[in-house]
Amino acid sequence: MATNGKDGPGGARAFARRLLLSVDAKGYGGADTVRQHQFQEAIVRLLELASDAAGLNREKWLTQEGGDSLFAVLPEGASEPALVDAFMRSLEAGLRAFNIGRETEAWLRLRAAVHFGETSPAANGFAGSAPVEIGRIRDCAALRAALDQLAEAPLAVGLSATVFRDVVQGKAYTTIRENEFREVPVKEKEYRGAAWIWVPGADVRQVDLSPAVLEGEPRNANLVRSKVKVNNVQGRAVVVRAEGAVANPIEAIADIGRVARDGEVIGVDLRAAGGKP
């Protein structure tokens, strides 16, 4: 019979607070066998390269692998800022390099989560509240939606409240600004909490994370959607233009860079056929 004494699986010697990492590949289940092999090999290699770049000793990690996923318990004293910043930036760069020359459908894209909390080895992996929480953050609807909608992003990162508060919020431990993160609800299975998500190279604050998106409600099939990215507006930029009235809902996202002094950006331009706005 298992005991809960100091030497048992739930005893004092089993208790530890550690830095945790969890990653999972998007679209792995729909990939063919060749691509799955490529993804697995790339994940192992890119995680090793990122850990080297961040000064995190990969050989000392305790891990639980699942093909397209990995859960890791980093050794005592591992740097939280290094994992959040240098590691993730290196991982994102490695993913972009891997995806060069590949069809978009064959891109390797990852969701990653970082947490610091209580965990201990168990018979089939790891036990404790922290492994559960980091798993819920990694798989939360908001992080999935961010990666879905930012089609060119190879990596989306979710931080637990603990890590965000201790490493990012009001701090200067990383090169990532606090306003590059977005707080999102996490409602997965029995877990209720919050996470702060960051997508390197993208503004996650512009992503549609409305309840309908997060809860997977049916979207209007006749919805007018438009997403444009303009770097330099010299004249007039129109996101949506319709000749006459539009009966259906309009959803438009515009990423506008520099606008010249005489430039003009219009979200929706409705006009009668042949008429003026």
Short mmCIF file of C-alpha atoms in Angstrom, two decimals:
data_model
loop_
_atom_site.label_atom_id
_atom_site.label_comp_id
_atom_site.label_asym_id
_atom_site.label_seq_id
_atom_site.Cartn_x
_atom_site.Cartn_y
_atom_site.Cartn_z
CA MET A 1 0.00 0.00 0.00
CA ALA A 2 1.29 3.44 -0.90
CA THR A 3 2.03 5.71 2.02
CA ASN A 4 1.84 9.44 2.44
CA GLY A 5 4.82 9.67 4.75
CA LYS A 6 7.87 11.75 3.94
CA ASP A 7 9.26 8.98 1.71
CA GLY A 8 5.96 8.11 0.03
CA PRO A 9 4.72 9.42 -3.35
CA GLY A 10 2.80 12.18 -1.64
CA GLY A 11 5.36 12.86 1.06
CA ALA A 12 7.48 15.88 1.84
CA ARG A 13 10.50 14.64 -0.10
CA ALA A 14 8.43 14.31 -3.26
CA PHE A 15 7.32 17.95 -3.10
CA ALA A 16 9.09 20.43 -5.36
CA ARG A 17 8.33 23.71 -7.08
CA ARG A 18 9.81 23.84 -10.56
CA LEU A 19 9.77 25.77 -13.79
CA LEU A 20 7.58 23.94 -16.31
CA LEU A 21 7.33 24.00 -20.11
CA SER A 22 4.72 22.39 -22.33
CA VAL A 23 4.52 22.46 -26.14
CA ASP A 24 2.14 20.97 -28.67
CA ALA A 25 2.09 21.00 -32.49
CA LYS A 26 -0.88 22.35 -34.42
CA GLY A 27 -2.41 20.05 -37.02
CA TYR A 28 -0.23 17.05 -36.21
CA GLY A 29 -3.10 14.57 -36.26
CA GLY A 30 -4.00 15.48 -39.83
CA ALA A 31 -0.45 15.11 -41.13
CA ASP A 32 0.71 12.03 -43.03
CA THR A 33 3.32 9.67 -41.60
CA VAL A 34 6.27 11.31 -43.37
CA ARG A 35 5.33 14.74 -42.09
CA GLN A 36 4.76 13.43 -38.59
CA HIS A 37 8.30 12.04 -38.58
CA GLN A 38 9.60 15.39 -39.82
CA PHE A 39 7.66 17.27 -37.15
CA GLN A 40 8.88 15.04 -34.33
CA GLU A 41 12.50 15.33 -35.42
CA ALA A 42 12.18 19.11 -35.79
CA ILE A 43 10.55 19.55 -32.38
CA VAL A 44 13.36 17.66 -30.65
CA ARG A 45 16.06 19.55 -32.52
CA LEU A 46 14.51 23.01 -32.16
CA LEU A 47 13.91 22.57 -28.44
CA GLU A 48 17.55 21.59 -27.99
CA LEU A 49 18.74 24.60 -29.99
CA ALA A 50 16.47 26.96 -28.08
CA SER A 51 17.59 25.58 -24.71
CA ASP A 52 21.24 26.07 -25.72
CA ALA A 53 20.54 29.63 -26.86
CA ALA A 54 18.84 30.42 -23.54
CA GLY A 55 21.46 28.74 -21.37
CA LEU A 56 19.00 26.10 -20.16
CA ASN A 57 20.62 22.69 -19.85
CA ARG A 58 18.36 20.40 -21.88
CA GLU A 59 20.08 17.28 -20.56
CA LYS A 60 18.83 18.00 -17.04
CA TRP A 61 15.18 18.34 -18.00
CA LEU A 62 12.71 15.70 -16.85
CA THR A 63 10.34 15.16 -19.75
CA GLN A 64 7.20 13.40 -20.82
CA GLU A 65 6.91 13.12 -24.60
CA GLY A 66 3.83 12.49 -26.70
CA GLY A 67 4.86 12.55 -30.36
CA ASP A 68 3.81 16.09 -31.19
CA SER A 69 3.91 17.29 -27.58
CA LEU A 70 6.32 17.61 -24.71
CA PHE A 71 6.01 18.38 -21.02
CA ALA A 72 9.24 19.30 -19.25
CA VAL A 73 10.22 19.92 -15.66
CA LEU A 74 13.33 22.10 -15.61
CA PRO A 75 15.96 21.70 -12.88
CA GLU A 76 16.00 23.77 -9.73
CA GLY A 77 17.36 27.25 -10.38
CA ALA A 78 16.43 27.33 -14.09
CA SER A 79 15.90 30.91 -15.22
CA GLU A 80 12.28 31.90 -15.79
CA PRO A 81 13.18 35.03 -17.83
CA ALA A 82 15.47 32.94 -20.04
CA LEU A 83 12.69 30.45 -20.79
CA VAL A 84 10.12 33.18 -21.49
CA ASP A 85 12.40 35.38 -23.59
CA ALA A 86 15.56 33.92 -25.14
CA PHE A 87 14.20 30.39 -25.40
CA MET A 88 10.93 31.41 -27.06
CA ARG A 89 12.61 33.84 -29.45
CA SER A 90 15.06 31.15 -30.52
CA LEU A 91 12.27 28.60 -30.88
CA GLU A 92 10.23 31.00 -33.02
CA ALA A 93 13.25 31.71 -35.26
CA GLY A 94 13.92 27.99 -35.61
CA LEU A 95 10.33 27.30 -36.59
CA ARG A 96 10.44 30.02 -39.24
CA ALA A 97 13.66 28.58 -40.66
CA PHE A 98 12.17 25.06 -40.72
CA ASN A 99 9.08 26.30 -42.55
CA ILE A 100 10.97 28.10 -45.33
CA GLY A 101 10.20 26.48 -48.68
CA ARG A 102 7.37 24.36 -47.29
CA GLU A 103 3.74 24.65 -48.29
CA THR A 104 1.70 26.52 -45.69
CA GLU A 105 -0.23 23.34 -44.88
CA ALA A 106 3.08 21.64 -44.03
CA TRP A 107 4.32 24.29 -41.62
CA LEU A 108 5.30 23.26 -38.13
CA ARG A 109 3.48 25.56 -35.69
CA LEU A 110 3.55 25.22 -31.93
CA ARG A 111 1.60 26.29 -28.88
CA ALA A 112 3.80 26.67 -25.80
CA ALA A 113 3.01 27.31 -22.15
CA VAL A 114 5.18 28.25 -19.18
CA HIS A 115 4.33 27.85 -15.50
CA PHE A 116 6.10 27.65 -12.15
CA GLY A 117 4.54 25.48 -9.51
CA GLU A 118 4.28 22.28 -7.53
CA THR A 119 4.92 18.95 -9.19
CA SER A 120 6.42 15.56 -8.50
CA PRO A 121 7.24 12.40 -10.51
CA ALA A 122 4.43 9.85 -10.64
CA ALA A 123 3.91 6.34 -11.99
CA ASN A 124 2.79 7.55 -15.41
CA GLY A 125 4.36 10.98 -15.68
CA PHE A 126 4.01 13.83 -13.20
CA ALA A 127 1.49 14.70 -10.53
CA GLY A 128 0.46 17.97 -8.92
CA SER A 129 -1.63 21.02 -9.66
CA ALA A 130 1.00 22.70 -11.84
CA PRO A 131 1.13 20.04 -14.60
CA VAL A 132 -2.65 20.25 -14.83
CA GLU A 133 -2.66 24.04 -15.04
CA ILE A 134 0.06 24.29 -17.68
CA GLY A 135 -1.75 21.70 -19.79
CA ARG A 136 -4.97 23.68 -19.64
CA ILE A 137 -3.14 26.88 -20.64
CA ARG A 138 -1.41 25.19 -23.57
CA ASP A 139 -4.69 23.79 -24.86
CA CYS A 140 -6.96 26.74 -24.03
CA ALA A 141 -9.30 28.09 -26.69
CA ALA A 142 -7.74 31.56 -26.70
CA LEU A 143 -4.23 30.30 -27.46
CA ARG A 144 -5.59 28.04 -30.19
CA ALA A 145 -7.61 30.91 -31.67
CA ALA A 146 -4.60 33.23 -31.68
CA LEU A 147 -2.54 30.72 -33.66
CA ASP A 148 -5.47 30.01 -35.99
CA GLN A 149 -6.06 33.66 -36.84
CA LEU A 150 -2.43 34.75 -37.07
CA ALA A 151 -1.75 32.52 -40.03
CA GLU A 152 1.90 33.53 -40.46
CA ALA A 153 2.86 33.01 -36.82
CA PRO A 154 4.67 29.73 -36.09
CA LEU A 155 4.48 30.08 -32.30
CA ALA A 156 1.96 31.21 -29.69
CA VAL A 157 2.99 31.36 -26.04
CA GLY A 158 0.85 31.29 -22.91
CA LEU A 159 2.16 32.28 -19.47
CA SER A 160 0.51 31.41 -16.19
CA ALA A 161 -0.48 34.23 -13.86
CA THR A 162 2.43 33.31 -11.62
CA VAL A 163 5.05 33.61 -14.35
CA PHE A 164 3.55 36.76 -15.88
CA ARG A 165 3.41 38.49 -12.53
CA ASP A 166 6.91 37.49 -11.42
CA VAL A 167 8.75 37.85 -14.72
CA VAL A 168 6.94 40.34 -16.95
CA GLN A 169 4.45 42.59 -15.16
CA GLY A 170 6.16 45.81 -14.15
CA LYS A 171 9.55 44.14 -14.57
CA ALA A 172 12.54 44.52 -16.85
CA TYR A 173 13.72 40.91 -16.76
CA THR A 174 12.87 40.30 -20.43
CA THR A 175 13.01 42.21 -23.69
CA ILE A 176 9.28 41.58 -24.16
CA ARG A 177 7.10 44.54 -23.20
CA GLU A 178 4.18 43.97 -20.88
CA ASN A 179 1.72 45.38 -23.42
CA GLU A 180 2.71 42.70 -25.95
CA PHE A 181 0.78 40.21 -23.82
CA ARG A 182 -2.97 39.78 -23.64
CA GLU A 183 -4.86 38.39 -20.69
CA VAL A 184 -7.34 35.67 -21.66
CA PRO A 185 -9.71 33.39 -19.78
CA VAL A 186 -8.86 29.72 -19.48
CA LYS A 187 -11.86 27.41 -19.17
CA GLU A 188 -10.74 23.89 -19.96
CA LYS A 189 -12.41 20.86 -18.42
CA GLU A 190 -12.54 21.42 -14.66
CA TYR A 191 -9.97 24.25 -14.68
CA ARG A 192 -10.91 27.93 -14.42
CA GLY A 193 -8.25 30.59 -14.51
CA ALA A 194 -6.41 33.09 -16.70
CA ALA A 195 -3.32 33.22 -18.87
CA TRP A 196 -1.29 35.87 -20.66
CA ILE A 197 -0.59 35.09 -24.29
CA TRP A 198 2.13 36.41 -26.58
CA VAL A 199 2.73 35.77 -30.26
CA PRO A 200 6.25 36.79 -31.36
CA GLY A 201 6.18 39.25 -34.23
CA ALA A 202 2.42 39.82 -34.08
CA ASP A 203 -0.04 41.97 -32.15
CA VAL A 204 -2.20 39.48 -30.30
CA ARG A 205 -4.41 42.34 -29.11
CA GLN A 206 -5.82 42.59 -32.64
CA VAL A 207 -7.00 38.97 -32.69
CA ASP A 208 -10.72 38.27 -32.42
CA LEU A 209 -11.14 36.41 -29.15
CA SER A 210 -14.84 37.06 -28.73
CA PRO A 211 -16.96 34.50 -26.84
CA ALA A 212 -18.32 33.14 -30.12
CA VAL A 213 -14.79 32.35 -31.30
CA LEU A 214 -13.61 30.86 -28.01
CA GLU A 215 -16.73 28.77 -27.50
CA GLY A 216 -16.80 27.55 -31.08
CA GLU A 217 -20.28 28.87 -31.84
CA PRO A 218 -21.40 28.63 -35.47
CA ARG A 219 -20.33 31.67 -37.45
CA ASN A 220 -22.56 33.39 -40.01
CA ALA A 221 -21.89 31.70 -43.33
CA ASN A 222 -22.59 34.99 -45.13
CA LEU A 223 -20.28 37.02 -42.92
CA VAL A 224 -18.27 39.54 -44.91
CA ARG A 225 -14.67 39.05 -43.78
CA SER A 226 -11.69 41.18 -44.67
CA LYS A 227 -8.14 41.25 -43.39
CA VAL A 228 -5.61 43.62 -44.91
CA LYS A 229 -2.05 44.58 -44.06
CA VAL A 230 -0.79 47.90 -45.40
CA ASN A 231 2.70 49.16 -44.66
CA ASN A 232 2.58 52.63 -46.19
CA VAL A 233 -0.63 54.48 -47.05
CA GLN A 234 -0.08 57.36 -49.49
CA GLY A 235 -3.65 57.81 -50.75
CA ARG A 236 -6.83 56.10 -49.59
CA ALA A 237 -6.96 52.62 -48.07
CA VAL A 238 -10.36 50.91 -47.81
CA VAL A 239 -10.72 47.70 -45.81
CA VAL A 240 -14.24 46.83 -47.02
CA ARG A 241 -16.05 48.48 -49.94
CA ALA A 242 -19.55 47.55 -51.04
CA GLU A 243 -21.64 48.82 -53.92
CA GLY A 244 -24.90 49.41 -52.12
CA ALA A 245 -26.19 48.28 -48.75
CA VAL A 246 -24.78 45.17 -47.07
CA ALA A 247 -27.32 42.98 -45.32
CA ASN A 248 -24.79 40.65 -43.75
CA PRO A 249 -22.48 41.34 -40.81
CA ILE A 250 -19.05 42.78 -41.60
CA GLU A 251 -15.86 41.67 -39.88
CA ALA A 252 -12.76 43.61 -40.86
CA ILE A 253 -9.24 43.68 -39.44
CA ALA A 254 -6.71 46.19 -40.75
CA ASP A 255 -3.02 46.22 -39.85
CA ILE A 256 -1.88 49.70 -40.87
CA GLY A 257 1.71 50.87 -40.75
CA ARG A 258 2.72 54.38 -41.76
CA VAL A 259 0.06 56.78 -43.04
CA ALA A 260 1.30 59.81 -44.98
CA ARG A 261 0.08 63.27 -44.06
CA ASP A 262 -2.48 63.26 -46.88
CA GLY A 263 -3.29 59.57 -46.52
CA GLU A 264 -6.70 58.27 -45.50
CA VAL A 265 -7.77 54.94 -44.01
CA ILE A 266 -11.44 53.91 -44.22
CA GLY A 267 -12.79 50.87 -42.44
CA VAL A 268 -16.01 50.39 -44.42
CA ASP A 269 -16.95 52.27 -47.59
CA LEU A 270 -20.59 51.68 -48.59
CA ARG A 271 -21.80 53.35 -51.76
CA ALA A 272 -24.53 53.01 -54.31
CA ALA A 273 -23.50 51.58 -57.66
CA GLY A 274 -21.77 54.33 -59.59
CA GLY A 275 -22.37 56.79 -56.79
CA LYS A 276 -20.18 58.60 -54.32
CA PRO A 277 -19.45 57.58 -50.75
#
